[in-house]
Tab-separated table of C-alpha atoms in Angstrom:
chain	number	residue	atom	x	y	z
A	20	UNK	CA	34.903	-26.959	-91.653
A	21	UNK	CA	31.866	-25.978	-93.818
A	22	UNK	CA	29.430	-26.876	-91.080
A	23	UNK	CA	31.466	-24.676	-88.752
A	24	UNK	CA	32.065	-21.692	-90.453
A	25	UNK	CA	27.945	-21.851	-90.762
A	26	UNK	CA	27.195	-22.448	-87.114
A	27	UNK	CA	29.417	-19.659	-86.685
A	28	UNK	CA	27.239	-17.272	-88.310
A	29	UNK	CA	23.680	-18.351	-86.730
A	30	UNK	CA	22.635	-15.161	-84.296
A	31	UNK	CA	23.062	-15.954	-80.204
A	32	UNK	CA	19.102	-16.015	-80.340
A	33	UNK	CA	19.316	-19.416	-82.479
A	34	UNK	CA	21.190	-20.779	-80.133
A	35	UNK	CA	19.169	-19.863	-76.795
A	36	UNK	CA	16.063	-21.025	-78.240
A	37	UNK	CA	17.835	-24.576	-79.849
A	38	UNK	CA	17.342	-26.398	-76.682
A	39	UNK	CA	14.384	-25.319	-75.127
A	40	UNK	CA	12.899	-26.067	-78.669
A	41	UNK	CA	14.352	-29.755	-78.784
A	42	UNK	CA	13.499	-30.592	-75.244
A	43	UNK	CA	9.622	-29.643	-75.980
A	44	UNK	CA	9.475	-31.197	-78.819
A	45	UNK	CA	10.604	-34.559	-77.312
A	46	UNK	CA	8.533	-34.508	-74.472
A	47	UNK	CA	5.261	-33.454	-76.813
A	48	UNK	CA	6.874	-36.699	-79.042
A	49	UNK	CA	7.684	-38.945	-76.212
A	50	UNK	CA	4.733	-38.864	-73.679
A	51	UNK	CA	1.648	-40.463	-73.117
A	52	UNK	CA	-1.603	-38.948	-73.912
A	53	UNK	CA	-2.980	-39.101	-70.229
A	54	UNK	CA	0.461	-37.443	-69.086
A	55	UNK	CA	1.269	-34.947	-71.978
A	56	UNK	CA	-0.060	-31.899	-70.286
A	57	UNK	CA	1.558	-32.205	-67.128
A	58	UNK	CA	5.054	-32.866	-68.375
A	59	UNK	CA	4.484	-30.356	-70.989
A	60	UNK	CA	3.756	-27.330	-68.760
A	61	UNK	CA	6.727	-29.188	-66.639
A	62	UNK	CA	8.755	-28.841	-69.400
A	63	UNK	CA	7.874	-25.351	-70.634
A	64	UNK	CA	8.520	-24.234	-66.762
A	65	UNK	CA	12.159	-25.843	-67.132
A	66	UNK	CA	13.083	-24.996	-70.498
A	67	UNK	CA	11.583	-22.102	-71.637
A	68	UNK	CA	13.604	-19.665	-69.181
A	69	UNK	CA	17.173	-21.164	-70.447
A	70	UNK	CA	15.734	-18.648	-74.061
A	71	UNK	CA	17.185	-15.633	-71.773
A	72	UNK	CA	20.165	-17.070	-69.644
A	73	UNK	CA	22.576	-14.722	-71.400
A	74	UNK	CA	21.298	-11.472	-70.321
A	75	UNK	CA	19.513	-12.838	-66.513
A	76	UNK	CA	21.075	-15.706	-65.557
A	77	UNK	CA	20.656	-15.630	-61.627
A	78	UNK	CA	16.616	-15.049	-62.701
A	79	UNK	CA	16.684	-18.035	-65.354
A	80	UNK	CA	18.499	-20.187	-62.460
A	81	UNK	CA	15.745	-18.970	-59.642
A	82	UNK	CA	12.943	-19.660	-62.389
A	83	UNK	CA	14.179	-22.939	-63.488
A	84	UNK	CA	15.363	-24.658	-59.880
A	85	UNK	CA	11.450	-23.418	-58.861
A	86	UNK	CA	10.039	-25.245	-61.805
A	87	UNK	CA	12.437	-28.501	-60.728
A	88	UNK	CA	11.468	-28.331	-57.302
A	89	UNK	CA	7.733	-27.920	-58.435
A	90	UNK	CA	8.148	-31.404	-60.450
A	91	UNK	CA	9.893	-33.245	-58.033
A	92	UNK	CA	6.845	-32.700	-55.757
A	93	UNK	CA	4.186	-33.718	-58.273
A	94	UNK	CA	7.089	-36.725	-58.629
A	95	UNK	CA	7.585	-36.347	-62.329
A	96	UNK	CA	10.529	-37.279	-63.829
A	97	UNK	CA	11.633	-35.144	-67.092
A	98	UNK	CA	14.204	-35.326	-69.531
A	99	UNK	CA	14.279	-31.559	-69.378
A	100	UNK	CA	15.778	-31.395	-65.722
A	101	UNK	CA	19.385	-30.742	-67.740
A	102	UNK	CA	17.936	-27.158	-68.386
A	103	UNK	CA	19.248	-27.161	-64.289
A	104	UNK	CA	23.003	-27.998	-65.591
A	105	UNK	CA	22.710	-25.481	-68.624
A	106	UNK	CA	21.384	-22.637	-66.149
A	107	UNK	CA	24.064	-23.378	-63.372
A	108	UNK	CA	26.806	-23.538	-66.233
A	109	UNK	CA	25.368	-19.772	-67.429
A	110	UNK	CA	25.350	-18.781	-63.625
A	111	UNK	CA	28.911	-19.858	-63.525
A	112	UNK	CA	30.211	-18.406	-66.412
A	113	UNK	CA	28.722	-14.926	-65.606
A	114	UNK	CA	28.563	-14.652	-61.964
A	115	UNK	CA	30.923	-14.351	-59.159
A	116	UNK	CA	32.456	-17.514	-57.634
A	117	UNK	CA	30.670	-16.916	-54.084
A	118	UNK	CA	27.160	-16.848	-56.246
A	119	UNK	CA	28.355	-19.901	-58.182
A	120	UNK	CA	28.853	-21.572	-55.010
A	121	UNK	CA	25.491	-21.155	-54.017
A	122	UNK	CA	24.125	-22.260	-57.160
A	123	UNK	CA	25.998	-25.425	-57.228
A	124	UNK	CA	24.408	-25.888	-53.324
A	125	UNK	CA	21.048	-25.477	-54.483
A	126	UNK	CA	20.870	-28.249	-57.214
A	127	UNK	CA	23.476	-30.289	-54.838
A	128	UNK	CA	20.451	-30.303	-52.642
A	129	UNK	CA	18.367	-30.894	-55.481
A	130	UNK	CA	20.538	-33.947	-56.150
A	131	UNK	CA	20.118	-35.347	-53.050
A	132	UNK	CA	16.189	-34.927	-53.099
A	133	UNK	CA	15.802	-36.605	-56.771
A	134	UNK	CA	18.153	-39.859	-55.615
A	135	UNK	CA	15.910	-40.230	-52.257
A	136	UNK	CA	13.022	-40.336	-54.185
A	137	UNK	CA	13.937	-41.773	-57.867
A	138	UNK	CA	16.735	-44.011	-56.766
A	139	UNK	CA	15.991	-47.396	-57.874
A	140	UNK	CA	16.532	-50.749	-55.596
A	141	UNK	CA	16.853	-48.303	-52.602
A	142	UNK	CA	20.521	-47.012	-54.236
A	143	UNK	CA	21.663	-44.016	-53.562
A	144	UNK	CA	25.360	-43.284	-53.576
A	145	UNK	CA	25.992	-44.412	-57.265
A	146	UNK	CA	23.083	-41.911	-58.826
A	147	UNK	CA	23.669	-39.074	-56.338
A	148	UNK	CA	28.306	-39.530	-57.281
A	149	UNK	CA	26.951	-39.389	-60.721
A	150	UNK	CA	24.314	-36.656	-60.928
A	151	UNK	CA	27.482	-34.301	-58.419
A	152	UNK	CA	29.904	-34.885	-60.979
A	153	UNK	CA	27.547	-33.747	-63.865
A	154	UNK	CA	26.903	-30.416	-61.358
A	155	UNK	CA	30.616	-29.998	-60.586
A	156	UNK	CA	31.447	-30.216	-64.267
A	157	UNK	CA	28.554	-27.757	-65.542
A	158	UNK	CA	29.791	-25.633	-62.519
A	159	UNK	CA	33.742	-25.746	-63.767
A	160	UNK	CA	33.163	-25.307	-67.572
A	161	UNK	CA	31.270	-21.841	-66.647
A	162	UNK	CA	33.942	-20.756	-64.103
A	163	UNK	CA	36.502	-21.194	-67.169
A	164	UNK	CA	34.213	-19.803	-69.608
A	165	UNK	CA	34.869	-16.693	-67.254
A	166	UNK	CA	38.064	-16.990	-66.802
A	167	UNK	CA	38.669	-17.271	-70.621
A	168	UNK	CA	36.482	-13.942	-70.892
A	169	UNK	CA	38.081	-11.979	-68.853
A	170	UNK	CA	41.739	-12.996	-69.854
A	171	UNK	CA	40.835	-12.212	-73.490
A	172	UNK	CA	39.571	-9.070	-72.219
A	173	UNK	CA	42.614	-8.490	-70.628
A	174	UNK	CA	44.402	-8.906	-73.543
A	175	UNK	CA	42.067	-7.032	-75.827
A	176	UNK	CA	43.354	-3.787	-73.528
A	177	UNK	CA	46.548	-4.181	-73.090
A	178	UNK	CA	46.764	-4.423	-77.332
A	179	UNK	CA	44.503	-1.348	-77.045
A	180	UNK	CA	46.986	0.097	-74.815
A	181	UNK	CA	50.083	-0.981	-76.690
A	182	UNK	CA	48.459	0.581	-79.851
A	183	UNK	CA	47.573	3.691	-77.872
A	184	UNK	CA	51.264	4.430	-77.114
A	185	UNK	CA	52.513	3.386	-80.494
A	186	UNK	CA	50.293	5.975	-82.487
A	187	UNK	CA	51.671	8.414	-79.541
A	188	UNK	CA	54.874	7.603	-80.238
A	189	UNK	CA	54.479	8.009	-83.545
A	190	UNK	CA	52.441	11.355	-83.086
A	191	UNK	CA	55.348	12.552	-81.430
A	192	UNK	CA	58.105	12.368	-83.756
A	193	UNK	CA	55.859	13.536	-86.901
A	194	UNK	CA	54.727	16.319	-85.257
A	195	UNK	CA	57.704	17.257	-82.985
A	196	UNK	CA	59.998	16.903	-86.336
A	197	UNK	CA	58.256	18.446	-88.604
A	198	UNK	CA	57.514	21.462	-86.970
A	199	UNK	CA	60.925	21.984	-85.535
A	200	UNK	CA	61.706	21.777	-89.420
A	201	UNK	CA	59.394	24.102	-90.453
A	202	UNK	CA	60.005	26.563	-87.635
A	203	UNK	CA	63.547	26.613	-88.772
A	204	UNK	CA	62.680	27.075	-92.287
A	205	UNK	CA	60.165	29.497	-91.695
A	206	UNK	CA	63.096	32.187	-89.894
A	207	UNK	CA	65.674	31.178	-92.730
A	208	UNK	CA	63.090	32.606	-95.586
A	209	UNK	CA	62.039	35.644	-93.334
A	210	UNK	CA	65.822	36.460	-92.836
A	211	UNK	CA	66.579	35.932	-96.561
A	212	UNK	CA	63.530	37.362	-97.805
A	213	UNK	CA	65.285	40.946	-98.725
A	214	UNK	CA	68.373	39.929	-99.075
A	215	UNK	CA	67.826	36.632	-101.344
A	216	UNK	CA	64.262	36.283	-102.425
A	217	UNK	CA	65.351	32.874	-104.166
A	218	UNK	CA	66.101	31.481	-101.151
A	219	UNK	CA	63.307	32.875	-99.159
A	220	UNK	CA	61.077	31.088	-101.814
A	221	UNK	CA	63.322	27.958	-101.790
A	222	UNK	CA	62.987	27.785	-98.197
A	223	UNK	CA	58.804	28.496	-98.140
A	224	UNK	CA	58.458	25.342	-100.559
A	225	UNK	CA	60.305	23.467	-98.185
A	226	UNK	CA	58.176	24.013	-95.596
A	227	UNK	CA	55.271	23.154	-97.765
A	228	UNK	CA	56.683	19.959	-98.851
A	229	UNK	CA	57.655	19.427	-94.818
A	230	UNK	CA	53.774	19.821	-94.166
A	231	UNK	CA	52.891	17.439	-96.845
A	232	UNK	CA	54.941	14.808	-95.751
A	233	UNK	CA	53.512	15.760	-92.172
A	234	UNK	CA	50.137	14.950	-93.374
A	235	UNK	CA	50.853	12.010	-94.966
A	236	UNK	CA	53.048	10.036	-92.062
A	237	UNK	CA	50.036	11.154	-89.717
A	238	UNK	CA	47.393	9.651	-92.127
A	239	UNK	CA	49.728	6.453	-92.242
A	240	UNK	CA	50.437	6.254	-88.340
A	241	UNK	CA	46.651	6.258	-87.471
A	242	UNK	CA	45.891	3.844	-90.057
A	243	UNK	CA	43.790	5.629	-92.623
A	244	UNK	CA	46.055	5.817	-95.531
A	245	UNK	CA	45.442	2.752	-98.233
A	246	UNK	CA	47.962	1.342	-100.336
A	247	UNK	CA	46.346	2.053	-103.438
A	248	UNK	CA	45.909	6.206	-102.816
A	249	UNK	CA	48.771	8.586	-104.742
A	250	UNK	CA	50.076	9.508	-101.476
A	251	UNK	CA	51.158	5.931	-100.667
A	252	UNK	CA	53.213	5.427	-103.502
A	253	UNK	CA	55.017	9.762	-103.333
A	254	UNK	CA	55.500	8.843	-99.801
A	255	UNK	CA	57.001	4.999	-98.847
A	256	UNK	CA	56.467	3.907	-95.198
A	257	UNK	CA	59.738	5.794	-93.684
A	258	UNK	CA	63.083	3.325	-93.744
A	259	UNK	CA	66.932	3.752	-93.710
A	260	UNK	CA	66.937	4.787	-97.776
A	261	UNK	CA	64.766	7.764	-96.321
A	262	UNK	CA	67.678	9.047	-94.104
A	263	UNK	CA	69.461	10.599	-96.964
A	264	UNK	CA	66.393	12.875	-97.530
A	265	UNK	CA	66.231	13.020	-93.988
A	266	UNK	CA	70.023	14.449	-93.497
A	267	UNK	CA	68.905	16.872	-96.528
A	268	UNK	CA	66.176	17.889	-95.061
A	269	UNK	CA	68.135	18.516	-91.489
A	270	UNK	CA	70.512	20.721	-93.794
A	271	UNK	CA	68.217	22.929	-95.052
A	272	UNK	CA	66.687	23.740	-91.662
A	273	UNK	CA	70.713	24.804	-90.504
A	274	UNK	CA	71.910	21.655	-89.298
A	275	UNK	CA	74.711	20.168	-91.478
A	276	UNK	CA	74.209	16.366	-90.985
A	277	UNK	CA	76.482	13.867	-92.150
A	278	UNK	CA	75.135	10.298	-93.122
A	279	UNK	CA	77.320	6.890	-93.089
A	280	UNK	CA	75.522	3.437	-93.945
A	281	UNK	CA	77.693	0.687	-93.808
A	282	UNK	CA	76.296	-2.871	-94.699
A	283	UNK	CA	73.334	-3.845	-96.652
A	284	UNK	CA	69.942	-2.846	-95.188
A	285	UNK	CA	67.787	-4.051	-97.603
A	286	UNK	CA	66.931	-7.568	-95.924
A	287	UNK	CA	66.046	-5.449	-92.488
A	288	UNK	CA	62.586	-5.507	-91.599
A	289	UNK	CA	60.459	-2.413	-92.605
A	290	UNK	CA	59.503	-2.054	-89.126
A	291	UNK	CA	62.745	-2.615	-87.954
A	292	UNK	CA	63.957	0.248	-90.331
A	293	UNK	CA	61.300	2.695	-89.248
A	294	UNK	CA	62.441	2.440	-85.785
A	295	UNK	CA	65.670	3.228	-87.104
A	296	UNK	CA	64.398	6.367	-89.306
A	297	UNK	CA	62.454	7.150	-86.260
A	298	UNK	CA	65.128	6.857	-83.710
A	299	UNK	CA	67.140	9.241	-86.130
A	300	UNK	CA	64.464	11.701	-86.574
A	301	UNK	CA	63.984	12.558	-83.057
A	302	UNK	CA	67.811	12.633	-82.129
A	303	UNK	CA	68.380	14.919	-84.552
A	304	UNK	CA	65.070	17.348	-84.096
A	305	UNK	CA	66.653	17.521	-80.376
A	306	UNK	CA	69.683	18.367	-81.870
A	307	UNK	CA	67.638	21.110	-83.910
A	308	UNK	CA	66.337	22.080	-81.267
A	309	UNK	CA	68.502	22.351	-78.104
A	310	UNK	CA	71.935	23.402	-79.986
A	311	UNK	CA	72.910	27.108	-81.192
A	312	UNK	CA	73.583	27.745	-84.939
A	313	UNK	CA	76.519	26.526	-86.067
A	314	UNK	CA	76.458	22.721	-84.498
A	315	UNK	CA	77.032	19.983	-87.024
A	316	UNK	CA	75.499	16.408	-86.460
A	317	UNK	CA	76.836	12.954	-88.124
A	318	UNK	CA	74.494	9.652	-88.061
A	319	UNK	CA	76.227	6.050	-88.694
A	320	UNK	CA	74.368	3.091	-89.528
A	321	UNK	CA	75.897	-0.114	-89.634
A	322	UNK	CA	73.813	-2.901	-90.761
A	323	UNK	CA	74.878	-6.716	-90.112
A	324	UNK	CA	73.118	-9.836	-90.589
A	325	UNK	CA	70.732	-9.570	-87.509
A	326	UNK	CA	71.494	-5.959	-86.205
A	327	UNK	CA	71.218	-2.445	-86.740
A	328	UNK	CA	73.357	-0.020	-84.689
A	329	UNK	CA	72.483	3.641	-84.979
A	330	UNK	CA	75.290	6.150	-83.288
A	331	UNK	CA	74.039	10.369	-83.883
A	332	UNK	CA	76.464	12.859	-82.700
A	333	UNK	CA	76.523	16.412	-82.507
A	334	UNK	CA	79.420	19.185	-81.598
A	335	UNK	CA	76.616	21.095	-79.906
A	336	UNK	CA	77.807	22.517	-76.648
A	337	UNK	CA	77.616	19.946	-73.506
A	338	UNK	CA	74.203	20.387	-72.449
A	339	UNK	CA	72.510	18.868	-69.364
A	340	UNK	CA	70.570	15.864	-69.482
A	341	UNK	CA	67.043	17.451	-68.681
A	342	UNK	CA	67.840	20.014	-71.490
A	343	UNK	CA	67.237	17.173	-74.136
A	344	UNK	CA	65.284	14.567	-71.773
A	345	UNK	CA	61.574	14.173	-71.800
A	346	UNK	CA	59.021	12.367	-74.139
A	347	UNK	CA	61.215	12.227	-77.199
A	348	UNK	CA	64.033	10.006	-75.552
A	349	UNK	CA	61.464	8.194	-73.799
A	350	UNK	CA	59.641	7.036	-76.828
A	351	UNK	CA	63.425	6.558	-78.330
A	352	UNK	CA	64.343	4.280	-75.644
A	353	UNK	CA	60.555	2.287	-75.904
A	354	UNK	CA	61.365	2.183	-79.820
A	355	UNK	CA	64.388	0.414	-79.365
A	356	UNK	CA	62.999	-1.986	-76.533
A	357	UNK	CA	60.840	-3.452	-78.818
A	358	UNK	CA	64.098	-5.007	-80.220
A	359	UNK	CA	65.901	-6.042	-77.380
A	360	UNK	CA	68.205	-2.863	-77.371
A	361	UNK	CA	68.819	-0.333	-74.720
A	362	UNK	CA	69.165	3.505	-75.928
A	363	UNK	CA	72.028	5.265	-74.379
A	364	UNK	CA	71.548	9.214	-74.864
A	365	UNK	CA	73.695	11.778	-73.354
A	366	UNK	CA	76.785	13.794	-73.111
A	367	UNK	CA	80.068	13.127	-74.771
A	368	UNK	CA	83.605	12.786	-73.458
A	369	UNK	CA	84.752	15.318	-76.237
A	370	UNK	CA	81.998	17.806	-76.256
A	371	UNK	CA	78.046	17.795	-77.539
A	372	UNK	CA	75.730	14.843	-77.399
A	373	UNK	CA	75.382	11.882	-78.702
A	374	UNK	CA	72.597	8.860	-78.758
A	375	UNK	CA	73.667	5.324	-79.393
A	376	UNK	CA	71.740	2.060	-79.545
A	377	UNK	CA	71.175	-1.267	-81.246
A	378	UNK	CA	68.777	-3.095	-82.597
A	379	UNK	CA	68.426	-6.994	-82.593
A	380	UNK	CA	65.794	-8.351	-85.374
A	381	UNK	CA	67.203	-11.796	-84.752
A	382	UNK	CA	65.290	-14.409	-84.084
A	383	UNK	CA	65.210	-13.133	-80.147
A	384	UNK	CA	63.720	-10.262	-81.527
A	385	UNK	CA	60.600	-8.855	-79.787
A	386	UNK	CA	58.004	-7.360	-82.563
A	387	UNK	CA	57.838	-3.614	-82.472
């Protein structure tokens, strides 16, 4: 594991100039005096080039099937000719499969040309199966090298993605919430502000403490908060023990909101109960925002051993569906998705609206 961890960390550049380095040094090891410079310049054609396969592999492959074809007409035969194998594998693994094809043709032929002439005892087919199932091989490990790249790739964006319309999501309901909040608070201490300045200023620190806690979820949605800064400690990743100041804080924006736990919700998943505070949030800013003065709202959460069910209800008048729809109940109904429930939002039988879903953190569960 040692050893690993510490070929992990050599540079690329180590790597690209380990073989070239090792096949020199046998040949300059290896070979006769009287034949040393030939197979050395042989080997330097073959070898050397393989130092820059990463970034030109088609050139490296031109360069080093020249060099081979150059030796097998001076008929010198070179450990080095596996620099062919390593530059069709690099071919492979960054080219298309067309071009691959063509590689693996031109050191097929190449095959074919070193068993004619090196073949001992006049064989042929046993050296020439051999030396094609050495190309086929290189040829296949680059084409999944490729594949491998590109499906990691793949995945790399769609995370990227995933995260992308989480911290929207998330962007969404801070900033549509808050402000909704502090809008509301805003005209309450205007209206008051003759009449009862107490309440005026009551209502002003309100709005400061709404922006605060704006600040601070945004900071902690796009990732830049750490545990160890005041703010993390004032201001607890958002949960169901948060709804009560939630419902509070509804209340002192004008809408009267009634809040009913039932069951224990401590073993429920901290993302599993910011879903739920979010999911309450925005079903209550729309409530905020799309009902006349006067409308009460209720939430219930009932909490069992492997689900959450939220139910918020409002005696707002029956409004349409496209009055409330849009981003907000999208992002509600992508929240609860992510574990395995389906958000129903709409109109009531009896009058105003009401949103209803729930939540399985199970072991079906999918991770929000």
């Amino acid at each position: 594991m040692t050893e690993r961890r510490w070929a992990s960390r050599l540079p690329p550049a180590v790597w690209d100039w380990l073989l070239p380095a090792l096949l020199l040094l046998h040949v300059l090891t290896t070979s006769a005096p009287a034949e040393l410079p030939a197979a050395a310049a042989l080997t330097a054609a073959l070898a050397l080039p393989l130092v820059w396969r990463r970034r030109a592999p088609l050139v490296v492959f031109g360069a080093v099937a020249t060099a081979a074809f150059v030796q097998w007409l001076v008929d010198v035969q070179l450990p080095a000719d596996i620099a062919l194998l390593v530059a069709l594998y690099a071919v492979a693994a960054k080219s298309s499969r067309r071009v691959t094809l063509v590689a693996v043709t031109v050191v097929e032929i190449g095959a074919v040309l070193a068993c004619l002439r090196w073949a001992t005892d006049g064989a042929f087919v046993t050296p020439f199966a051999a030396l094609s199932a050495t190309v086929v091989a290189a040829a296949v490990l680059g084409v999944n090298d490729r594949s491998t790249r590109a499906y990691l790739g793949a995945v790399r964006e769609r995370a990227v993605a995933e995260e992308r319309a989480r911290i929207t999501r998330e962007m969404h309901d801070i900033v549509t919430h808050n402000l909704s909040v502090m809008v509301a608070l805003t005209d309450a201490a205007v209206y008051a502000q003759h009449r009862s300045p107490d309440k005026a200023t009551e209502a002003m620190l309100q709005v400061s403490e709404t922006g605060r806690q704006a600040l601070t979820d945004m900071r902690r949605s796009l990732g830049v908060l750490r545990t160890d800064e005041p703010d993390a400690a004032l201001h607890p990743l958002p949960g169901i023990a948060q709804l009560e100041a939630l419902a509070g804080q509804m209340c002192a924006a004008g809408l009267p909101t009634g809040l009913a736990i039932d069951g224990d919700h401590t073993h429920v998943p901290a993302t599993a109960q910011l879903t739920v505070y979010r999911l309450v949030q925005e079903a209550l800013t729309n409530t905020l925002k799309h009902t006349p003065t006067g409308t009460r709202a209720k939430v219930r959460v009932e909490c069992t051993a492997e689900t959450v069910t939220v139910d918020v209800t409002d005696t707002g008048p029956p409004t349409s569906p496209a009055t409330r729809s849009g981003h907000g109940i999208t992002g509600m109904r992508e929240r609860a998705a992510g574990y395995g429930g389906t958000l129903l939002a709409g109109p009531r039988p009896g009058g105003g609206w009401g949103v209803h879903t729930r939540l399985d953190f199970g072991g079906t569960a999918v991770s929000a």
